[in-house]
């Protein structure tokens, strides 16, 4: 599907290592993600899936190697441009990362406010996104009062609200029942069909079975190429 | 902008106690420093009014001839800083004395010879402000020929000037101290607020918020704090001033002097200083916090 030298790659990782102190979380990872690709990163707990995603939006710096995202070289990016990099992404964090002191509405609105969008547009967009994930009647609730699945759905709404080029989803259905999980995947597919590139990290094999898209296996920090390449 | 303002106001309301402490601190600093300034302002007014009446008595040596006297008069005229020169002949002086000391008149009448010297009464220009200048003028006059002695409220002026200068110095020192303390406290408030919201700030950054986006509400908060603090301090001072000012005026009973409050411009400047102080605190804290 995608060769290593693909010029249209939106994300390129080239011999990337990540160490947390002595712990090798990622070893010599080389991977390209093409524009509008739907990629799964699959592997057991502790394999390094979250770490790989974190390197992309610079929550963590790579210890070694090069990473390019939409033409930006992450090892050279000046501090003040990091927000620009992060705005290319819509991120569903494994631990949701909702702001507990802000309402559901405010949490989703934040990504649009940070992008300097108009208030009227923000309101429309936030409400429509929350409707899609079925949280439109909880606008004024605070995240701690929501169930895990509800929080996850808000997190999904926030991730897609800014119309990102790339959606990074770290266990996006981890706390959801099958039905809710299916809704989330429908949503991801919808954004994918509208041109977004989607990277999903999950240890849930059943998810992958039912979906179409490339699957990258990761085990103890090492990417394993599927046999068909 | 309305977006940032809304957030700033929401923040202040959410952290009422912390903000109240900062606002009160700023208000107290403004109150104390302004009270000092107000006192200084009025003291200076009084000093100037008093100096307006400062006269230098220039006593001539006995047996000064008419020509010498006129010559001295001319020389006095060439000295800058003098408003008015009046000649008081020794006879005039004696008459004046007689009038003032009616009871001892007989004593004066018995004098065989007028013991008083001829003199000039020299009134100074009001802008001859500094006491050093008065002294300098006096010295110059003393150096003129046929001048025997120069007399003026030298000791008083010097003593007053000494305290005045001491006072100014203390004022600056105190001002600097309060300013530093206030910046420190304002910085600390913002730091506590930043600390209590570090998770929120971390998340905001992860979803692409710029430092400015995070910073601006805090700056606005600082400005609002500084404004409120400055205004409250000034209002309290005005309250105290209104209550005590008229009483002071009566006690002083110096007709020339009216006690006054700061002009609108200075009031605005004081509030602006309050705002600048807490803004500076914000800048320090944010710089430190966002670097991490
Ligand atoms: N901040 C950190 N400091 C030290 N070690 C870390 C840190 N973050 C992750 N690790 C370690 O790196 C390895 C990979 O972690 P990572 O979170 O990427 O795993 P994962 O594949 O996402 O697992 P899971 O499916 O449980 O989320 C783990 O062994 C983890 O303990
Ligand atoms: Mg993980």
XYZ file of C-alpha atoms and ligand atoms in Angstrom:
553
model
C 0.000 0.000 0.000
C 2.486 2.572 1.153
C 6.146 2.279 0.354
C 8.874 3.705 2.570
C 9.805 6.291 0.024
C 6.342 7.589 -0.608
C 6.611 11.314 -1.224
C 3.038 11.899 -0.245
C 3.654 10.620 3.273
C 2.087 12.927 5.821
C 4.009 11.412 8.701
C 7.490 9.929 8.421
C 9.396 8.337 11.253
C 12.951 7.400 10.428
C 14.948 5.189 12.808
C 13.286 6.685 15.830
C 14.256 5.601 19.322
C 12.647 6.604 22.557
C 14.126 5.974 25.947
C 12.633 6.814 29.307
C 15.789 6.771 31.358
C 17.062 3.235 30.941
C 13.728 1.979 29.595
C 13.649 1.480 25.831
C 10.055 2.309 24.931
C 10.598 2.516 21.188
C 13.407 0.911 19.198
C 14.423 1.937 15.710
C 10.952 2.696 14.451
C 10.690 3.577 10.786
C 7.258 4.168 9.386
C 5.459 6.321 6.844
C 1.845 7.259 7.054
C 0.318 8.413 3.798
C -2.165 11.207 3.443
C -5.673 9.954 4.123
C -4.459 6.604 5.395
C -6.302 4.699 8.125
C -3.615 3.080 10.228
C -3.867 0.811 13.223
C -1.046 0.435 15.664
C -1.674 -2.748 17.524
C 0.168 -4.428 20.314
C -0.030 -5.571 23.897
C -0.058 -3.279 26.878
C 3.266 -1.588 27.418
C 4.397 -2.203 23.836
C 4.940 1.492 23.108
C 1.793 2.491 21.204
C 1.090 5.593 23.265
C 4.749 6.479 23.177
C 4.772 6.393 19.385
C 1.810 8.750 19.235
C 3.288 11.069 21.861
C 6.399 11.524 19.772
C 4.255 12.739 16.881
C 2.681 15.645 18.730
C 5.819 16.318 20.742
C 4.425 15.464 24.135
C 7.765 13.684 24.314
C 10.885 14.334 22.278
C 12.436 11.461 20.368
C 15.735 10.256 21.794
C 17.087 9.519 18.355
C 15.975 9.605 14.728
C 13.922 11.957 12.593
C 10.227 12.625 12.526
C 8.464 14.661 9.860
C 4.861 15.683 10.169
C 3.267 17.471 7.232
C 6.634 18.897 6.274
C 7.648 19.931 9.788
C 10.843 18.420 11.130
C 10.088 17.810 14.773
C 13.698 17.894 15.906
C 14.115 21.394 14.495
C 10.798 22.908 15.334
C 11.125 26.080 17.436
C 9.160 26.230 20.637
C 6.692 28.830 19.490
C 5.667 26.706 16.516
C 4.787 23.630 18.538
C 1.149 24.787 18.870
C 0.953 24.894 15.075
C 2.134 21.300 14.921
C -0.389 20.230 17.530
C -3.239 21.899 15.685
C -2.670 19.535 12.782
C -3.811 16.794 15.113
C -7.063 15.889 16.727
C -6.026 13.746 19.631
C -8.107 11.285 21.588
C -5.922 10.680 24.619
C -5.897 7.337 26.312
C -6.714 9.046 29.614
C -9.084 11.510 27.862
C -7.384 14.581 29.325
C -10.548 16.542 29.805
C -10.273 19.660 31.951
C -12.174 18.770 35.086
C -12.972 22.366 36.018
C -14.584 23.155 32.686
C -17.886 21.999 31.354
C -18.293 19.527 28.526
C -19.119 22.425 26.240
C -16.070 24.425 27.308
C -13.780 21.451 26.923
C -14.757 20.967 23.316
C -14.868 24.699 22.630
C -11.300 25.065 23.857
C -9.666 23.651 20.735
C -11.616 26.089 18.591
C -10.925 29.031 20.868
C -7.245 28.200 20.771
C -7.487 28.354 16.992
C -9.059 31.798 17.238
C -12.425 30.827 15.795
C -15.473 33.074 16.059
C -17.817 32.532 18.949
C -20.891 31.880 16.836
C -19.043 29.311 14.782
C -17.669 27.668 17.912
C -21.117 27.272 19.387
C -22.491 25.688 16.242
C -19.561 23.355 15.825
C -19.344 22.262 19.452
C -23.028 21.484 19.636
C -23.005 19.530 16.419
C -19.971 17.495 17.481
C -21.498 16.697 20.845
C -24.693 15.678 19.083
C -22.754 13.254 16.931
C -21.267 11.524 19.982
C -24.587 11.643 21.789
C -23.577 14.062 24.487
C -25.634 17.060 23.405
C -27.755 16.981 26.548
C -24.746 17.147 28.887
C -23.298 20.475 27.735
C -23.041 21.965 31.202
C -21.864 18.839 32.995
C -18.350 18.647 34.402
C -16.194 15.700 33.317
C -15.821 14.136 36.782
C -19.576 13.682 36.896
C -19.535 11.665 33.667
C -19.006 7.944 33.239
C -15.809 6.739 31.594
C -17.584 6.084 28.314
C -19.209 9.517 28.367
C -15.872 11.165 29.000
C -14.386 9.253 26.124
C -17.147 10.454 23.819
C -16.505 14.053 24.849
C -12.827 13.470 24.170
C -13.707 12.235 20.696
C -15.872 15.279 20.054
C -13.038 17.545 21.114
C -10.535 15.725 18.914
C -12.566 16.153 15.764
C -14.024 19.592 16.470
C -11.040 21.444 15.048
C -11.239 19.668 11.666
C -7.744 18.268 12.051
C -5.662 16.874 9.220
C -4.646 13.922 11.334
C -6.631 12.144 14.009
C -4.610 10.296 16.637
C -6.752 7.967 18.659
C -5.213 6.210 21.649
C -7.559 3.404 22.659
C -10.568 5.447 21.538
C -13.061 2.764 22.480
C -11.354 1.488 25.600
C -14.209 2.289 27.945
C -17.060 1.860 25.518
C -19.610 -0.853 24.915
C -19.764 -2.322 21.431
C -22.544 -0.037 20.326
C -20.796 3.168 21.424
C -17.537 1.875 20.015
C -19.232 1.346 16.674
C -20.489 4.938 16.742
C -16.995 6.212 17.404
C -15.619 4.169 14.525
C -18.330 5.418 12.250
C -17.247 8.891 13.202
C -13.576 8.168 12.565
C -14.501 6.629 9.221
C -16.534 9.675 8.342
C -13.594 11.985 8.972
C -11.378 9.597 7.101
C -13.653 9.720 4.084
C -13.560 13.523 4.299
C -9.814 13.384 3.838
C -8.402 13.081 7.345
C -5.549 10.748 8.120
C -6.378 8.480 11.039
C -3.984 6.646 13.342
C -5.565 4.398 15.953
C -3.569 2.738 18.712
C -5.314 -0.196 20.314
C -4.718 -3.549 21.900
C -8.244 -4.623 20.994
C -7.858 -7.190 18.200
C -11.584 -7.406 17.537
C -11.598 -3.752 16.542
C -9.009 -4.371 13.902
C -10.695 -7.427 12.528
C -13.836 -5.514 11.700
C -12.109 -2.515 10.173
C -10.278 -1.897 6.955
C -6.890 -0.229 7.052
C -3.231 -0.960 7.494
C -2.180 -2.616 10.731
C 1.214 -2.106 12.333
C 2.178 -4.511 15.058
C 4.333 -3.287 17.886
C 5.896 -5.478 20.510
C 8.279 -4.348 23.238
C 8.986 -1.153 21.372
C 9.675 -2.795 18.044
C 7.521 -2.432 14.977
C 6.859 -5.665 13.159
C 6.228 -5.493 9.471
C 3.214 -7.501 8.427
C 4.165 -10.497 6.226
C 2.548 -9.077 3.069
C 5.220 -6.370 2.678
C -10.811 40.080 23.497
C -14.191 39.553 25.097
C -13.298 35.892 25.213
C -10.182 36.561 27.249
C -11.956 39.039 29.483
C -14.700 36.546 30.227
C -12.124 33.979 31.178
C -10.201 36.411 33.337
C -13.306 37.476 35.236
C -14.411 33.885 35.672
C -10.978 33.092 37.017
C -11.055 35.895 39.520
C -14.448 34.789 40.774
C -13.286 31.205 41.047
C -10.252 32.220 43.059
C -11.971 34.856 45.142
C -9.859 34.497 48.242
C -6.515 34.576 46.478
C -7.564 37.534 44.393
C -8.983 39.370 47.375
C -5.653 39.008 49.158
C -3.793 40.429 46.192
C -6.222 43.279 45.692
C -6.058 44.182 49.381
C -2.273 44.071 49.295
C -2.167 46.368 46.312
C -4.746 48.644 47.921
C -2.721 48.853 51.120
C 0.500 49.618 49.285
C -1.206 52.256 47.204
C -2.817 53.693 50.324
C 0.425 53.936 52.258
C 2.553 55.251 49.432
C -0.112 57.703 48.301
C -0.682 58.922 51.847
C 2.995 59.614 52.019
C 2.883 61.363 48.670
C -0.106 63.418 49.700
C 1.592 64.521 52.868
C 4.669 65.383 50.875
C 2.664 67.334 48.335
C 0.981 69.445 50.985
C 4.149 69.901 52.976
C 5.820 71.191 49.853
C 2.908 73.546 49.243
C 3.325 74.876 52.730
C 7.038 75.179 52.421
C 6.617 77.165 49.230
C 3.951 79.388 50.719
C 6.137 80.013 53.691
C 9.140 80.741 51.561
C 7.116 83.240 49.617
C 7.285 85.279 52.755
C 10.962 84.708 53.277
C 12.777 87.939 53.592
C 16.420 88.623 53.869
C 17.269 91.562 56.047
C 20.398 93.235 54.835
C 21.917 95.465 57.535
C 24.348 98.079 56.408
C 27.466 99.059 58.256
C 27.029 102.208 60.361
C 27.979 105.474 58.786
C 27.121 104.299 55.300
C 26.917 107.262 53.008
C 24.013 107.914 50.733
C 26.129 107.157 47.680
C 27.277 103.862 49.136
C 23.756 102.939 49.996
C 22.516 103.664 46.477
C 25.393 101.694 45.101
C 24.473 98.720 47.255
C 20.884 99.080 46.168
C 21.937 98.935 42.532
C 24.064 95.909 43.156
C 21.209 94.131 44.889
C 19.072 94.802 41.851
C 21.476 92.945 39.616
C 21.187 89.776 41.670
C 18.796 87.236 40.180
C 16.162 85.642 42.363
C 15.153 88.840 44.128
C 11.640 90.089 43.747
C 11.562 93.234 45.749
C 13.968 95.490 47.590
C 12.814 97.967 50.156
C 15.021 100.397 51.976
C 14.330 100.841 55.662
C 16.262 103.687 57.112
C 17.298 103.466 60.698
C 14.766 106.169 61.577
C 11.987 104.207 59.946
C 13.178 101.163 61.815
C 13.082 103.000 65.102
C 9.595 104.306 64.433
C 8.488 100.842 63.556
C 9.942 99.592 66.763
C 8.251 102.273 68.748
C 4.940 101.316 67.300
C 5.425 97.690 68.041
C 6.632 98.207 71.549
C 4.267 100.807 72.843
C 4.831 100.003 76.487
C 8.565 100.325 76.341
C 8.248 103.542 74.408
C 9.743 105.598 77.162
C 12.760 103.363 77.061
C 13.228 104.072 73.396
C 12.538 107.748 73.833
C 15.388 107.977 76.226
C 17.870 106.839 73.647
C 20.319 109.519 72.838
C 21.260 108.026 69.577
C 19.478 105.654 67.200
C 21.303 102.300 67.627
C 19.642 100.668 64.659
C 21.386 100.273 61.304
C 20.046 101.193 57.912
C 18.732 98.149 56.175
C 17.290 96.688 53.024
C 14.430 94.290 53.157
C 14.843 91.843 50.292
C 11.921 89.665 49.227
C 12.784 86.593 47.206
C 11.211 85.248 44.085
C 9.075 82.207 44.851
C 10.912 79.966 42.482
C 14.047 80.444 44.543
C 12.964 77.074 45.826
C 15.837 75.178 47.275
C 17.140 76.270 50.643
C 20.643 76.130 49.244
C 19.583 78.850 46.879
C 18.465 81.092 49.694
C 21.737 80.519 51.443
C 23.615 81.237 48.266
C 21.748 84.469 47.758
C 22.410 85.491 51.327
C 26.088 84.799 50.914
C 26.265 86.865 47.790
C 24.539 89.753 49.485
C 26.794 89.451 52.493
C 29.760 89.832 50.182
C 28.646 93.259 48.991
C 30.544 96.179 50.346
C 28.913 98.194 53.115
C 26.773 95.229 54.095
C 27.346 94.470 57.739
C 25.124 91.513 58.295
C 22.516 89.438 56.588
C 19.716 87.875 58.512
C 17.159 85.344 57.451
C 15.381 82.364 58.893
C 18.414 80.371 58.020
C 18.278 77.792 60.743
C 14.653 77.207 60.191
C 14.989 76.779 56.510
C 17.948 74.493 56.890
C 16.306 72.383 59.497
C 13.141 72.158 57.520
C 15.031 71.367 54.342
C 16.961 68.685 56.157
C 13.819 66.965 57.327
C 12.239 67.479 53.997
C 15.100 65.740 52.259
C 15.181 62.975 54.811
C 11.499 62.595 54.314
C 11.845 62.387 50.555
C 14.526 59.765 50.875
C 12.455 57.735 53.310
C 9.536 58.089 50.940
C 11.485 56.709 48.022
C 12.883 53.891 50.133
C 9.482 52.963 51.444
C 7.948 53.234 48.009
C 10.547 50.876 46.588
C 9.998 48.449 49.436
C 6.242 48.378 49.082
C 6.540 48.117 45.331
C 8.817 45.105 45.587
C 6.618 43.459 48.174
C 3.525 44.035 46.093
C 5.103 42.670 42.937
C 6.187 39.662 44.922
C 2.746 39.045 46.359
C 1.025 39.583 43.022
C 3.507 37.192 41.417
C 2.826 34.665 44.111
C -0.915 34.828 43.643
C -0.591 34.189 39.958
C 1.871 31.428 40.648
C -0.500 29.690 43.015
C -3.227 30.052 40.457
C -0.992 28.668 37.734
C 0.010 25.845 39.969
C -3.542 24.921 40.833
C -4.311 24.899 37.144
C -1.195 23.259 35.793
C -3.114 20.257 34.511
C -5.517 22.479 32.659
C -2.648 24.450 31.179
C -0.889 21.254 30.193
C -4.000 20.042 28.380
C -4.495 23.388 26.682
C -1.003 23.158 25.328
C -1.491 19.617 24.118
C -4.497 20.632 22.062
C -2.558 23.443 20.407
C -3.029 26.524 22.571
C -0.217 29.039 22.245
C 1.540 30.507 25.267
C -0.144 33.811 24.560
C -3.551 32.198 24.539
C -2.807 30.818 27.985
C -1.117 33.976 29.199
C -3.535 36.699 28.181
C -6.293 35.861 30.692
C -3.701 35.962 33.452
C -2.437 39.334 32.278
C -5.964 40.640 32.221
C -6.488 39.249 35.671
C -3.396 41.076 36.843
C -4.598 44.302 35.286
C -8.017 43.967 36.870
C -6.430 43.224 40.237
C -4.107 46.198 39.936
C -6.924 48.481 38.865
C -9.223 47.401 41.685
C -6.445 47.552 44.256
C -5.270 50.962 43.097
C -8.772 52.374 43.027
C -9.678 50.991 46.440
C -6.468 52.320 47.979
C -7.068 55.724 46.490
C -10.712 55.841 47.555
C -9.808 54.924 51.110
C -7.171 57.629 51.108
C -9.703 60.116 49.813
C -12.110 59.099 52.550
C -9.470 59.663 55.197
C -8.444 62.893 53.535
C -11.984 64.238 53.479
C -12.480 63.349 57.114
C -9.230 64.820 58.386
C -8.280 67.452 55.840
C -10.621 70.220 56.953
C -9.627 69.723 60.568
C -5.982 70.083 59.683
C -6.660 73.291 57.841
C -8.346 74.764 60.878
C -5.519 73.764 63.152
C -2.865 75.167 60.903
C -4.839 78.380 60.448
C -2.442 79.496 57.790
C -4.675 81.395 55.499
C -2.482 81.034 52.446
C -2.406 77.280 52.577
C -5.246 75.056 51.560
C -4.773 71.325 51.864
C -5.449 69.604 48.588
C -5.853 66.107 47.209
C -4.081 64.688 44.158
C -5.153 65.969 40.775
C -7.158 63.655 38.533
C -4.045 63.070 36.456
C -2.024 61.925 39.442
C -4.891 59.725 40.619
C -4.927 58.076 37.208
C -1.165 57.642 37.387
C -1.442 56.007 40.804
C -4.045 53.524 39.556
C -1.855 52.886 36.520
C 1.040 52.171 38.873
C -1.105 49.643 40.707
C -1.878 47.983 37.397
C 1.751 48.003 36.337
C 2.777 46.465 39.647
C 0.509 43.457 39.429
C 1.158 43.088 35.726
C 4.851 42.867 36.517
C 4.066 40.143 39.027
C 2.170 38.260 36.318
C 5.016 38.578 33.875
C 7.491 37.134 36.373
C 5.312 34.188 37.300
C 4.249 33.333 33.780
C 7.759 33.531 32.488
C 8.906 31.127 35.135
C 5.914 28.820 34.776
C 5.625 28.559 31.008
C 9.311 27.963 30.588
C 8.885 24.593 32.247
N 6.917 8.790 31.222
C 7.420 7.546 31.268
N 8.467 7.290 32.071
C 8.995 6.067 32.139
N 8.544 5.027 31.449
C 7.487 5.211 30.633
C 6.873 6.479 30.511
N 5.853 6.389 29.629
C 5.843 5.097 29.231
N 6.822 4.406 29.821
C 7.106 3.003 29.594
O 7.286 2.793 28.222
C 6.658 1.590 27.814
C 5.664 1.877 26.709
O 4.600 2.628 27.255
P 3.331 3.045 26.408
O 2.486 3.887 27.239
O 3.785 3.569 25.119
O 2.636 1.628 26.198
P 1.268 1.297 25.433
O 1.621 0.422 24.291
O 0.557 2.541 25.147
O 0.512 0.468 26.542
P -1.069 0.440 26.881
O -1.713 -0.413 25.885
O -1.117 -0.127 28.240
O -1.514 1.841 26.852
C 6.011 0.986 29.059
O 6.857 -0.020 29.543
C 5.939 2.134 30.023
O 6.127 1.675 31.342
Mg -1.090 3.437 25.780
